[in-house]
CSV table of C-alpha atoms and ligand atoms in Angstrom, one decimal:
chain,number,residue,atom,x,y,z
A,1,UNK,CA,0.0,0.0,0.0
A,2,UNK,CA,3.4,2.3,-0.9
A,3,UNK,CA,2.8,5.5,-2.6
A,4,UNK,CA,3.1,5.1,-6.4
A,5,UNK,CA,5.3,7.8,-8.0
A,6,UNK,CA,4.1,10.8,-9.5
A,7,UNK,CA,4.1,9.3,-12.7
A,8,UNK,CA,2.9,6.3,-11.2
A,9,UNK,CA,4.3,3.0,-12.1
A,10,UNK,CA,7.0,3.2,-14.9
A,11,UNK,CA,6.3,-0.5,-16.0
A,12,UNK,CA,2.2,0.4,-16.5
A,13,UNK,CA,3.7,3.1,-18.8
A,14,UNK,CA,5.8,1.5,-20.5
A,15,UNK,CA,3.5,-1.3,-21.2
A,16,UNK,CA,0.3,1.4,-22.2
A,17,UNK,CA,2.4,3.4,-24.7
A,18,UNK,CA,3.7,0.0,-26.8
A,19,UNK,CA,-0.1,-0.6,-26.5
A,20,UNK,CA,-1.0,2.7,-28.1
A,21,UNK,CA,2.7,3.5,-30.2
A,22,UNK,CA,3.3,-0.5,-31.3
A,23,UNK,CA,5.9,-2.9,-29.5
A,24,UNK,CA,8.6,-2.0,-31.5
A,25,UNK,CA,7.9,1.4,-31.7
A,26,UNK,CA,11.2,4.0,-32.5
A,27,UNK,CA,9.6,6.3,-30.9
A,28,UNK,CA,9.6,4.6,-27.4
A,29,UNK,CA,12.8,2.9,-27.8
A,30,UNK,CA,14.6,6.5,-28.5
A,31,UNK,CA,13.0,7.9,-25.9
A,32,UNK,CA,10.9,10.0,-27.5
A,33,UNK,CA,7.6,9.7,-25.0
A,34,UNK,CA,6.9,10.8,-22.2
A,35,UNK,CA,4.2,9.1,-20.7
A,36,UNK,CA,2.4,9.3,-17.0
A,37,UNK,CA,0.0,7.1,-15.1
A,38,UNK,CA,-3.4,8.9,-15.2
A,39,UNK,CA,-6.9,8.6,-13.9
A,40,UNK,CA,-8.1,7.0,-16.3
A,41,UNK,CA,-8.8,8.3,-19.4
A,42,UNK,CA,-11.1,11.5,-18.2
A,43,UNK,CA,-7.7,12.1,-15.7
A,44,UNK,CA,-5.3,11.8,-18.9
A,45,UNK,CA,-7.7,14.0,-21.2
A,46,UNK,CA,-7.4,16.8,-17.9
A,47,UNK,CA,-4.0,16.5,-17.2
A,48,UNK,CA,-3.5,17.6,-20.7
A,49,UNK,CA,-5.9,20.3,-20.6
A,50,UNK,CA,-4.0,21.8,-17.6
A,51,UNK,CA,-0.4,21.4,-19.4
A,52,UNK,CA,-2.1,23.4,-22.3
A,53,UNK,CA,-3.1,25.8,-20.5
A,54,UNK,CA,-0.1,26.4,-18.5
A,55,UNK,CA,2.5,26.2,-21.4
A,56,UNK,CA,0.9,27.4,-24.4
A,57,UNK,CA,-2.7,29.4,-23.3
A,58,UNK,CA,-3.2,31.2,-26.2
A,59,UNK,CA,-4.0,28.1,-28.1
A,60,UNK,CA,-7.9,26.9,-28.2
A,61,UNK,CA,-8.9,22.4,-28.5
A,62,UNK,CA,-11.1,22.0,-31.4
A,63,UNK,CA,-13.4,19.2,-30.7
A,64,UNK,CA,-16.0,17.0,-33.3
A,65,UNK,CA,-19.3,17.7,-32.5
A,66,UNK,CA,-20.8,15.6,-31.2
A,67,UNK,CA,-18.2,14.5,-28.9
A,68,UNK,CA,-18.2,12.8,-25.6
A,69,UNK,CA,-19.7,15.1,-23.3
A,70,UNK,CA,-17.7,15.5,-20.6
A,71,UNK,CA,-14.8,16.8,-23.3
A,72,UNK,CA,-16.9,20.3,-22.8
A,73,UNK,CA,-16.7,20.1,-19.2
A,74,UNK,CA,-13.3,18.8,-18.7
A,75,UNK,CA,-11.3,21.5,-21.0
A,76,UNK,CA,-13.5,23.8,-19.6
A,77,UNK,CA,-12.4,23.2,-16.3
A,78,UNK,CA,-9.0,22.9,-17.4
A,79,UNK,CA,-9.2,26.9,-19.0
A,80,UNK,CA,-8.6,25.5,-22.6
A,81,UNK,CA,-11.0,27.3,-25.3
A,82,UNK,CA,-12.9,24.7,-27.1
A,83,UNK,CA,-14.3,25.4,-30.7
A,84,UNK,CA,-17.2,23.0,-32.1
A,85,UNK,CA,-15.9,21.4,-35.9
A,86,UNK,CA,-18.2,19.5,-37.9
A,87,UNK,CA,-17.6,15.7,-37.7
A,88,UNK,CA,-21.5,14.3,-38.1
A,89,UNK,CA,-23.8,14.1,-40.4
A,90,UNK,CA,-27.0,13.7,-39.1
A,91,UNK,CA,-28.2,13.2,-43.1
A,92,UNK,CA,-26.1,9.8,-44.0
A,93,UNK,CA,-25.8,9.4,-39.9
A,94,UNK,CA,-21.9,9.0,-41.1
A,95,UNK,CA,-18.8,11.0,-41.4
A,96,UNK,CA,-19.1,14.6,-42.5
A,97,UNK,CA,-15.8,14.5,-44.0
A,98,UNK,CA,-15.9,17.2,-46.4
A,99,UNK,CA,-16.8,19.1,-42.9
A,100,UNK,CA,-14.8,18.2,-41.0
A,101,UNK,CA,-11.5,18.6,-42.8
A,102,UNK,CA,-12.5,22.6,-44.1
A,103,UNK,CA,-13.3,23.1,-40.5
A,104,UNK,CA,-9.9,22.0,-39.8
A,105,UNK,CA,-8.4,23.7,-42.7
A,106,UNK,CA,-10.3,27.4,-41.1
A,107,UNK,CA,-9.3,26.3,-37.7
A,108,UNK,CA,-6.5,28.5,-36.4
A,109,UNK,CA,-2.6,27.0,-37.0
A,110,UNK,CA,-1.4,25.8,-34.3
A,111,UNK,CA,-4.1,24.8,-32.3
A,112,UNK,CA,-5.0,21.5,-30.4
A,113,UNK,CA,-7.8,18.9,-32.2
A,114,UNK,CA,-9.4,16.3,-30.1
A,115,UNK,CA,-9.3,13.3,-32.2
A,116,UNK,CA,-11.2,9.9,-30.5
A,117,UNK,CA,-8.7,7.6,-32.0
A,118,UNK,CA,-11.3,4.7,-32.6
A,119,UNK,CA,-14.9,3.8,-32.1
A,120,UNK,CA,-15.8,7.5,-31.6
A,121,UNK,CA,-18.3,8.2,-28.9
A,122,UNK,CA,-21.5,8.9,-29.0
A,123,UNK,CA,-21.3,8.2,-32.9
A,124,UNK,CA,-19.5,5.2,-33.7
A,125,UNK,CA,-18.6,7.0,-36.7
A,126,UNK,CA,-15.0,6.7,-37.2
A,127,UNK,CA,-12.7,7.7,-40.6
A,128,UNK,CA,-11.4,5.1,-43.0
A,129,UNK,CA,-7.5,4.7,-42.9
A,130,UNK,CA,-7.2,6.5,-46.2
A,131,UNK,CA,-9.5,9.5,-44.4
A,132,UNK,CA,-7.2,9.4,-41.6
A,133,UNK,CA,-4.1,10.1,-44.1
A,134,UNK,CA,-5.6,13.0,-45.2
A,135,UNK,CA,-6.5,14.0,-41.9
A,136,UNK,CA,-2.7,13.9,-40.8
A,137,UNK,CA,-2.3,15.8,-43.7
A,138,UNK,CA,-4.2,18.6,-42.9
A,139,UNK,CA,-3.3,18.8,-39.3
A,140,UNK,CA,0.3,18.8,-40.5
A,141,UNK,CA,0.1,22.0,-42.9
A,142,UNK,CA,-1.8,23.7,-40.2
A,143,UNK,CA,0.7,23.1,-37.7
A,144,UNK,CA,-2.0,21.3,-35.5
A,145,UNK,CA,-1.3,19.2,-32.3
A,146,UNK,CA,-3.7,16.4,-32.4
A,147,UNK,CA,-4.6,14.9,-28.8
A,148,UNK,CA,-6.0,11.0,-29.5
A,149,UNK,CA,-8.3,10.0,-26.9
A,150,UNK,CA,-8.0,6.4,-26.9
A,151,UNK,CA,-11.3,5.1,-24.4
A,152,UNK,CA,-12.2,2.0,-26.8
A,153,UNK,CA,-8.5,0.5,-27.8
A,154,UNK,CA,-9.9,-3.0,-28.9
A,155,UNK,CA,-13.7,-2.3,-29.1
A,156,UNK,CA,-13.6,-1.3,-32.5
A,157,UNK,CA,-12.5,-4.3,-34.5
A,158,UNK,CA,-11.4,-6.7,-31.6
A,159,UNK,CA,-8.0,-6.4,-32.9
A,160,UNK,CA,-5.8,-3.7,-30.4
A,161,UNK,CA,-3.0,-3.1,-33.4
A,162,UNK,CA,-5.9,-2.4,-35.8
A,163,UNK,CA,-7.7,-0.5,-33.8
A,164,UNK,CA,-4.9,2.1,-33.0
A,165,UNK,CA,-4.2,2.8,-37.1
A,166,UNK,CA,-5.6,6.4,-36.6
A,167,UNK,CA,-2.3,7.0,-34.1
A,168,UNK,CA,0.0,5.7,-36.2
A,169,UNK,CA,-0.5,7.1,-39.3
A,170,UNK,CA,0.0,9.9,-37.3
A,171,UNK,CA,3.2,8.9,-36.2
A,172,UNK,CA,4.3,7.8,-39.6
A,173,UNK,CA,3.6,11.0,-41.0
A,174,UNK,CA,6.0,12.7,-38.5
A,175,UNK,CA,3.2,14.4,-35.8
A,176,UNK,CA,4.2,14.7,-32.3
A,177,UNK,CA,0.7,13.4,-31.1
A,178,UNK,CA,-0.6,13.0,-27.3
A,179,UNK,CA,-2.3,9.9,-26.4
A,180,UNK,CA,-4.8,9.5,-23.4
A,181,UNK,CA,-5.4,5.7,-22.8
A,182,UNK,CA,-7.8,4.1,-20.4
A,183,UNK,CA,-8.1,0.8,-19.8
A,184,UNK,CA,-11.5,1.1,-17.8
A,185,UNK,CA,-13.7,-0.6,-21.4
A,186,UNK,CA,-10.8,-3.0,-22.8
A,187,UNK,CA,-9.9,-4.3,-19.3
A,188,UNK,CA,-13.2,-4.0,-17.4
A,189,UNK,CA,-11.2,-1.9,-15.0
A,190,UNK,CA,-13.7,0.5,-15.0
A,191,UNK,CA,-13.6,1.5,-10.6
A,192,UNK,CA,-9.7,1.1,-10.3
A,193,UNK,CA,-9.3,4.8,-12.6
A,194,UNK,CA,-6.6,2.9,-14.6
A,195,UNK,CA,-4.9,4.9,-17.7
A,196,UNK,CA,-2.0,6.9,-19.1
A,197,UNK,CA,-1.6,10.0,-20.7
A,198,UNK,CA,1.7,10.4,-23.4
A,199,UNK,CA,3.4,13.2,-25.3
A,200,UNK,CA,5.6,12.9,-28.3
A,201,UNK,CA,8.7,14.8,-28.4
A,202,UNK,CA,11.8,16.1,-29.8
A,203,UNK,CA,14.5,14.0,-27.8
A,204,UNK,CA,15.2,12.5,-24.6
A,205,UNK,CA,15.9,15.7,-22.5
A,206,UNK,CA,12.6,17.1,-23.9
A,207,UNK,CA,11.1,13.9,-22.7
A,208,UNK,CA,12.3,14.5,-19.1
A,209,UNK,CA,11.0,17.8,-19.3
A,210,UNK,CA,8.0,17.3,-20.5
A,211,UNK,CA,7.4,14.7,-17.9
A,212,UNK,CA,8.4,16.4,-15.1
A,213,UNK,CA,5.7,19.1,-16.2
A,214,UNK,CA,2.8,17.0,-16.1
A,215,UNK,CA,3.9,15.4,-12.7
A,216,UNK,CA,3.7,18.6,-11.4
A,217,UNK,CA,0.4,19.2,-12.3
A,218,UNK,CA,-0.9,15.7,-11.1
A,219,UNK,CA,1.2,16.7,-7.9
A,220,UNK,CA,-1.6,19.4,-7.1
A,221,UNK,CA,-4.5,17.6,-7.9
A,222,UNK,CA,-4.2,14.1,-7.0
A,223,UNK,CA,-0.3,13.9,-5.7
A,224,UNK,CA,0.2,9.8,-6.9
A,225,UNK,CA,-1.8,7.7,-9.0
A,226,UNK,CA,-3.4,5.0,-7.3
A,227,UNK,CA,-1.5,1.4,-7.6
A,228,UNK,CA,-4.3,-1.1,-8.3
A,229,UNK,CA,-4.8,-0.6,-11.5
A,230,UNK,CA,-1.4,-0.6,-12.9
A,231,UNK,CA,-0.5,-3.9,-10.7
A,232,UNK,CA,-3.4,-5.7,-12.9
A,233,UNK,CA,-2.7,-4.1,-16.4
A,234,UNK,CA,1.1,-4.4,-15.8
A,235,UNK,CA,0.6,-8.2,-14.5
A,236,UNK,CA,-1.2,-9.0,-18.3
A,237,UNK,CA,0.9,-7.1,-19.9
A,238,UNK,CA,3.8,-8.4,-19.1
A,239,UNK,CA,2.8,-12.1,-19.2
A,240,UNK,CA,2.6,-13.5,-23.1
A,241,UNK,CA,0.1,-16.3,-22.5
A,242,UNK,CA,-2.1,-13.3,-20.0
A,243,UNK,CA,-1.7,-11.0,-23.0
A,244,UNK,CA,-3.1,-14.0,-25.7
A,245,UNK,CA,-5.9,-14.7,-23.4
A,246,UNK,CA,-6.7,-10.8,-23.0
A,247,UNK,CA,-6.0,-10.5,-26.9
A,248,UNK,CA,-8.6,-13.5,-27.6
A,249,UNK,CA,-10.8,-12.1,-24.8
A,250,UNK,CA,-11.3,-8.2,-26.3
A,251,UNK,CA,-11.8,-9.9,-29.6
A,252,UNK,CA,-14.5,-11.6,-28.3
A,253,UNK,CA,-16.6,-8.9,-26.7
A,254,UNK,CA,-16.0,-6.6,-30.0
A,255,UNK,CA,-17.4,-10.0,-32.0
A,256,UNK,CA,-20.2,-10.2,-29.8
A,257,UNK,CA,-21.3,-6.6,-30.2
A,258,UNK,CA,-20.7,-7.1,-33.9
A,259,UNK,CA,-23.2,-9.6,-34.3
A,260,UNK,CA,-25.7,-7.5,-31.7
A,261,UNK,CA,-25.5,-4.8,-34.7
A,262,UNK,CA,-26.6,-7.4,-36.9
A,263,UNK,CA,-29.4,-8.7,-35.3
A,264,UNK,CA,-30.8,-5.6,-34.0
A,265,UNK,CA,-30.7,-4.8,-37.7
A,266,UNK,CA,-32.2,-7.9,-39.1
A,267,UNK,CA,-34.8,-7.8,-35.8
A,268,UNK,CA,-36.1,-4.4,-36.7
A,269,UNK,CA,-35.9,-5.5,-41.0
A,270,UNK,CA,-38.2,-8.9,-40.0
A,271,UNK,CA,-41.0,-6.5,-37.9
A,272,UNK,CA,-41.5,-5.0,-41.1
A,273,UNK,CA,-39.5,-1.5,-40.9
A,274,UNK,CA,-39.0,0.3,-43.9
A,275,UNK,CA,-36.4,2.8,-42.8
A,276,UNK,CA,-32.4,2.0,-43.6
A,277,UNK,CA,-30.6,0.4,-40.7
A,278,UNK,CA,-27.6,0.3,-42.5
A,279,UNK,CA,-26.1,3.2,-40.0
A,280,UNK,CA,-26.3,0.5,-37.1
A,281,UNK,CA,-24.2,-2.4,-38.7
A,282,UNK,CA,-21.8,0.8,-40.4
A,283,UNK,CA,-21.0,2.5,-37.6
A,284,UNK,CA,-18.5,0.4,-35.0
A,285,UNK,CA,-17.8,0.4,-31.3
A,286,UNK,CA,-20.1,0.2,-28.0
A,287,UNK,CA,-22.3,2.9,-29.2
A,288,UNK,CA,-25.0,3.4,-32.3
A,289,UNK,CA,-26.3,6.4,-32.8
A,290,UNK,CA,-29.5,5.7,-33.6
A,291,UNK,CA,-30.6,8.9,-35.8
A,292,UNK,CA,-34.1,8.7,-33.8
A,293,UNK,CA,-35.6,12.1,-32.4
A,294,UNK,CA,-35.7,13.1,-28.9
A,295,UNK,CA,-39.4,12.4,-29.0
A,296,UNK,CA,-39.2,9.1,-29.9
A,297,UNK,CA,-36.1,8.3,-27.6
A,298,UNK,CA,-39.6,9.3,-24.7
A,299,UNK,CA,-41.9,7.3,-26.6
A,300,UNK,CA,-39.5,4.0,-26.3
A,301,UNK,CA,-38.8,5.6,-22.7
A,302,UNK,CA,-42.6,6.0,-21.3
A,303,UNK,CA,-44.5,3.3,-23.6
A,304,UNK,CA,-41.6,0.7,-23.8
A,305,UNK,CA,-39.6,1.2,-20.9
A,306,UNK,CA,-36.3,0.9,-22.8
A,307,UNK,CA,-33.6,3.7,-21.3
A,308,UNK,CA,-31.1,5.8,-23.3
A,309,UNK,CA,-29.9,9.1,-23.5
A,310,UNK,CA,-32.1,11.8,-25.4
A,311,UNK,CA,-29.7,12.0,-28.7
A,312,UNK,CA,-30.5,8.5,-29.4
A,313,UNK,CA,-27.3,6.8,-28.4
A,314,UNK,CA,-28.0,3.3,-27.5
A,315,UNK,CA,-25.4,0.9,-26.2
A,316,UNK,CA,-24.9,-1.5,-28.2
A,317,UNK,CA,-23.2,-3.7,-25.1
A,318,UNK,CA,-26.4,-3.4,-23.7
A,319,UNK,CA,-27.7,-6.0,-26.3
A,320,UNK,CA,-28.0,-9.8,-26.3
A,321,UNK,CA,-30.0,-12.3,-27.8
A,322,UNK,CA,-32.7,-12.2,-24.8
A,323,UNK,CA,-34.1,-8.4,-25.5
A,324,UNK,CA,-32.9,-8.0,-29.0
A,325,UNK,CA,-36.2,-8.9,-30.6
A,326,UNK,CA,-38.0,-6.7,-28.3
A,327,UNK,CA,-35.8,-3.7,-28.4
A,328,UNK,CA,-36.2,-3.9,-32.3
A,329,UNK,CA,-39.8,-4.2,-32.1
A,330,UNK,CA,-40.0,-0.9,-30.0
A,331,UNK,CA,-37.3,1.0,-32.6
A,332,UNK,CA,-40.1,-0.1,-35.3
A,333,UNK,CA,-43.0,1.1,-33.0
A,334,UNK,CA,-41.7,4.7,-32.3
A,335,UNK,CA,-40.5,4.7,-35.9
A,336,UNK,CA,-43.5,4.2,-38.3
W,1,PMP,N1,-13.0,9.4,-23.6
W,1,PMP,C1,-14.2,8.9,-24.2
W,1,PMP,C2,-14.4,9.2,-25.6
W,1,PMP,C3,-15.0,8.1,-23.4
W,1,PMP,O1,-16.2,7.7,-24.0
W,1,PMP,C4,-14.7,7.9,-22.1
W,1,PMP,C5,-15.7,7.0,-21.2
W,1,PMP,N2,-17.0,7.2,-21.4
W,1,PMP,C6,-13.5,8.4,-21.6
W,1,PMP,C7,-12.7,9.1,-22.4
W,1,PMP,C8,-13.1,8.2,-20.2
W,1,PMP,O2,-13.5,7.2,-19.4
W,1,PMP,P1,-12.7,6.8,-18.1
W,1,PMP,O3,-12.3,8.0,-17.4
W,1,PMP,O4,-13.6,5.9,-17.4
W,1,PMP,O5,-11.5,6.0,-18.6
């Protein structure tokens, strides 16, 4: 029960960034990132926002809209300007990519972007890796500093390498990127606040630096990182056959809501809906947006008893073969 570091445990880190950079990463074998244990990943995302706003506070965080919610309140907190950029469209309930990228291209240089690196929430609307490249693109000739907040490492396609192309495309093209990892989804850690936030730089002395900047700011909020978490990440991390069985495990869940997208899809074609579904087996993730009003998200509420939040987000972990059929039948209801 020994106080953790500052930075917490440096075997946790080193095991979340070759998570997030790749096992052989350059980047972490030059010691190019610094990286420190976080509250999970709201902690990492805040911990950021205060370094922003401490060493460069001119500069705003553009965010997609929609975003998770608690990005508004946590940069907020944290004294960081956020901007709203297009990333949505409600019309193809799919990427607005033209959108997103000319709000990008208008964006001031130099600022921040919030990128959700996969299985973007609430949406589950992420780019394609060809999207991404032109992404990095962009963000490059503006001169952009792209934070990727990584919730969902895994839930996208079960596969944890695949799932992290966003970041390194990134890294390929050059970008000195940020990374907030939690492990609260992909390890069901969800109560221990288990996750790590990481910053590309220029060498190893920046590296120290840069470290020791962010432990300062964790020093006045929280002091040290709590050592539960990164005990049981570092224990199945660092074990090859607990790794395979985690691998085979996360591929698992993503499989299973995978086929939950399906069904809900085929459920709600077999009751004799007319409307495209094609958004729920499209999008990827935990989460669906469902494109249904806020009136109808009451009516499913009140007349079916069937709970989600107002924008029509439904959780597509919340699915299994038992309610399936039922849940469809209700979409169909509120729907005609
Ligand atoms: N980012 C996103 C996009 C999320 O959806 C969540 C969890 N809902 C988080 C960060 C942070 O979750 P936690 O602090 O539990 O790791």
């Amino acid at each position: 029960m020994e106080y953790s570091p500052m930075a917490g445990s440096a075997d946790f880190n080193s095991h979340a960034i070759k998570l997030a950079y790749g096992e052989d990463s350059p980047l972490i074998k030059d010691g190019h990132v610094a990286a420190v244990q976080t509250l999970s990943g709201t902690g990492a995302c805040r911990l950021f926002g205060d370094f922003i706003h401490q060493y460069y506070p001119d500069s705003g965080m553009l965010l997609p809209t929609p975003t998770w919610s608690n990005h508004l309140g946590i940069f907020k907190d944290a004294n960081v300007k956020t901007t709203n950029i297009r990333y949505y469209d409600p019309k193809t309930k799919g990427l607005d990519f033209k959108g997103f990228v000319e709000d990008l291209k208008a964006a001031p240089k130099k600022s921040f972007v919030l990128f959700h690196a996969c299985a973007h929430n609430p949406t589950g609307v992420d780019p394609t890796p060809e999207q991404w490249k032109e992404i990095s693109a962009v963000v490059k000739e503006k001169q952009q500093y792209p934070l990727f907040d990584m919730a969902y490492q895994g839930f996208a396609s079960g596969d944890t390498e695949r799932d992290a192309a966003s970041i390194r495309i990134f890294l390929e093209d050059g970008h000195q990127v940020a990374v907030s990892q939690s492990f609260a989804k992909n390890m069901g850690l969800y109560g221990q606040r288990i996750g790590c936030l990481s910053v590309v730089t220029e060498n190893p002395q920046e590296t120290t630096a840069v470290r020791g900047q962010i432990q300062l700011v964790a020093r006045k909020q929280y002091s040290n990182p709590p050592i539960h978490g990164a005990l049981l990440v570092t224990r199945v991390l660092s074990s090859p056959d607990l790794k395979q069985l985690w691998y085979k495990e996360v591929q698992g869940m993503a499989d299973r809501i995978i086929s939950m997208r399906h069904s809900l899809r085929s459920n709600l074609e077999a009751a004799g809906s007319k409307l495209p579904w094609n958004h729920i087996t499209d999008q990827i993730g935990m989460f669906c947006f469902t494109g249904i009003t806020p009136e109808q998200v009451d009516r499913l509420t009140h007349e079916h008893h069937i709970y989600l939040t107002r924008n029509g987000r439904i959780s597509i972990a919340g699915i299994n073969t038992g309610n399936v059929e039922r849940l469809a039948h209700a979409l169909h209801e509120v729907t005609k």
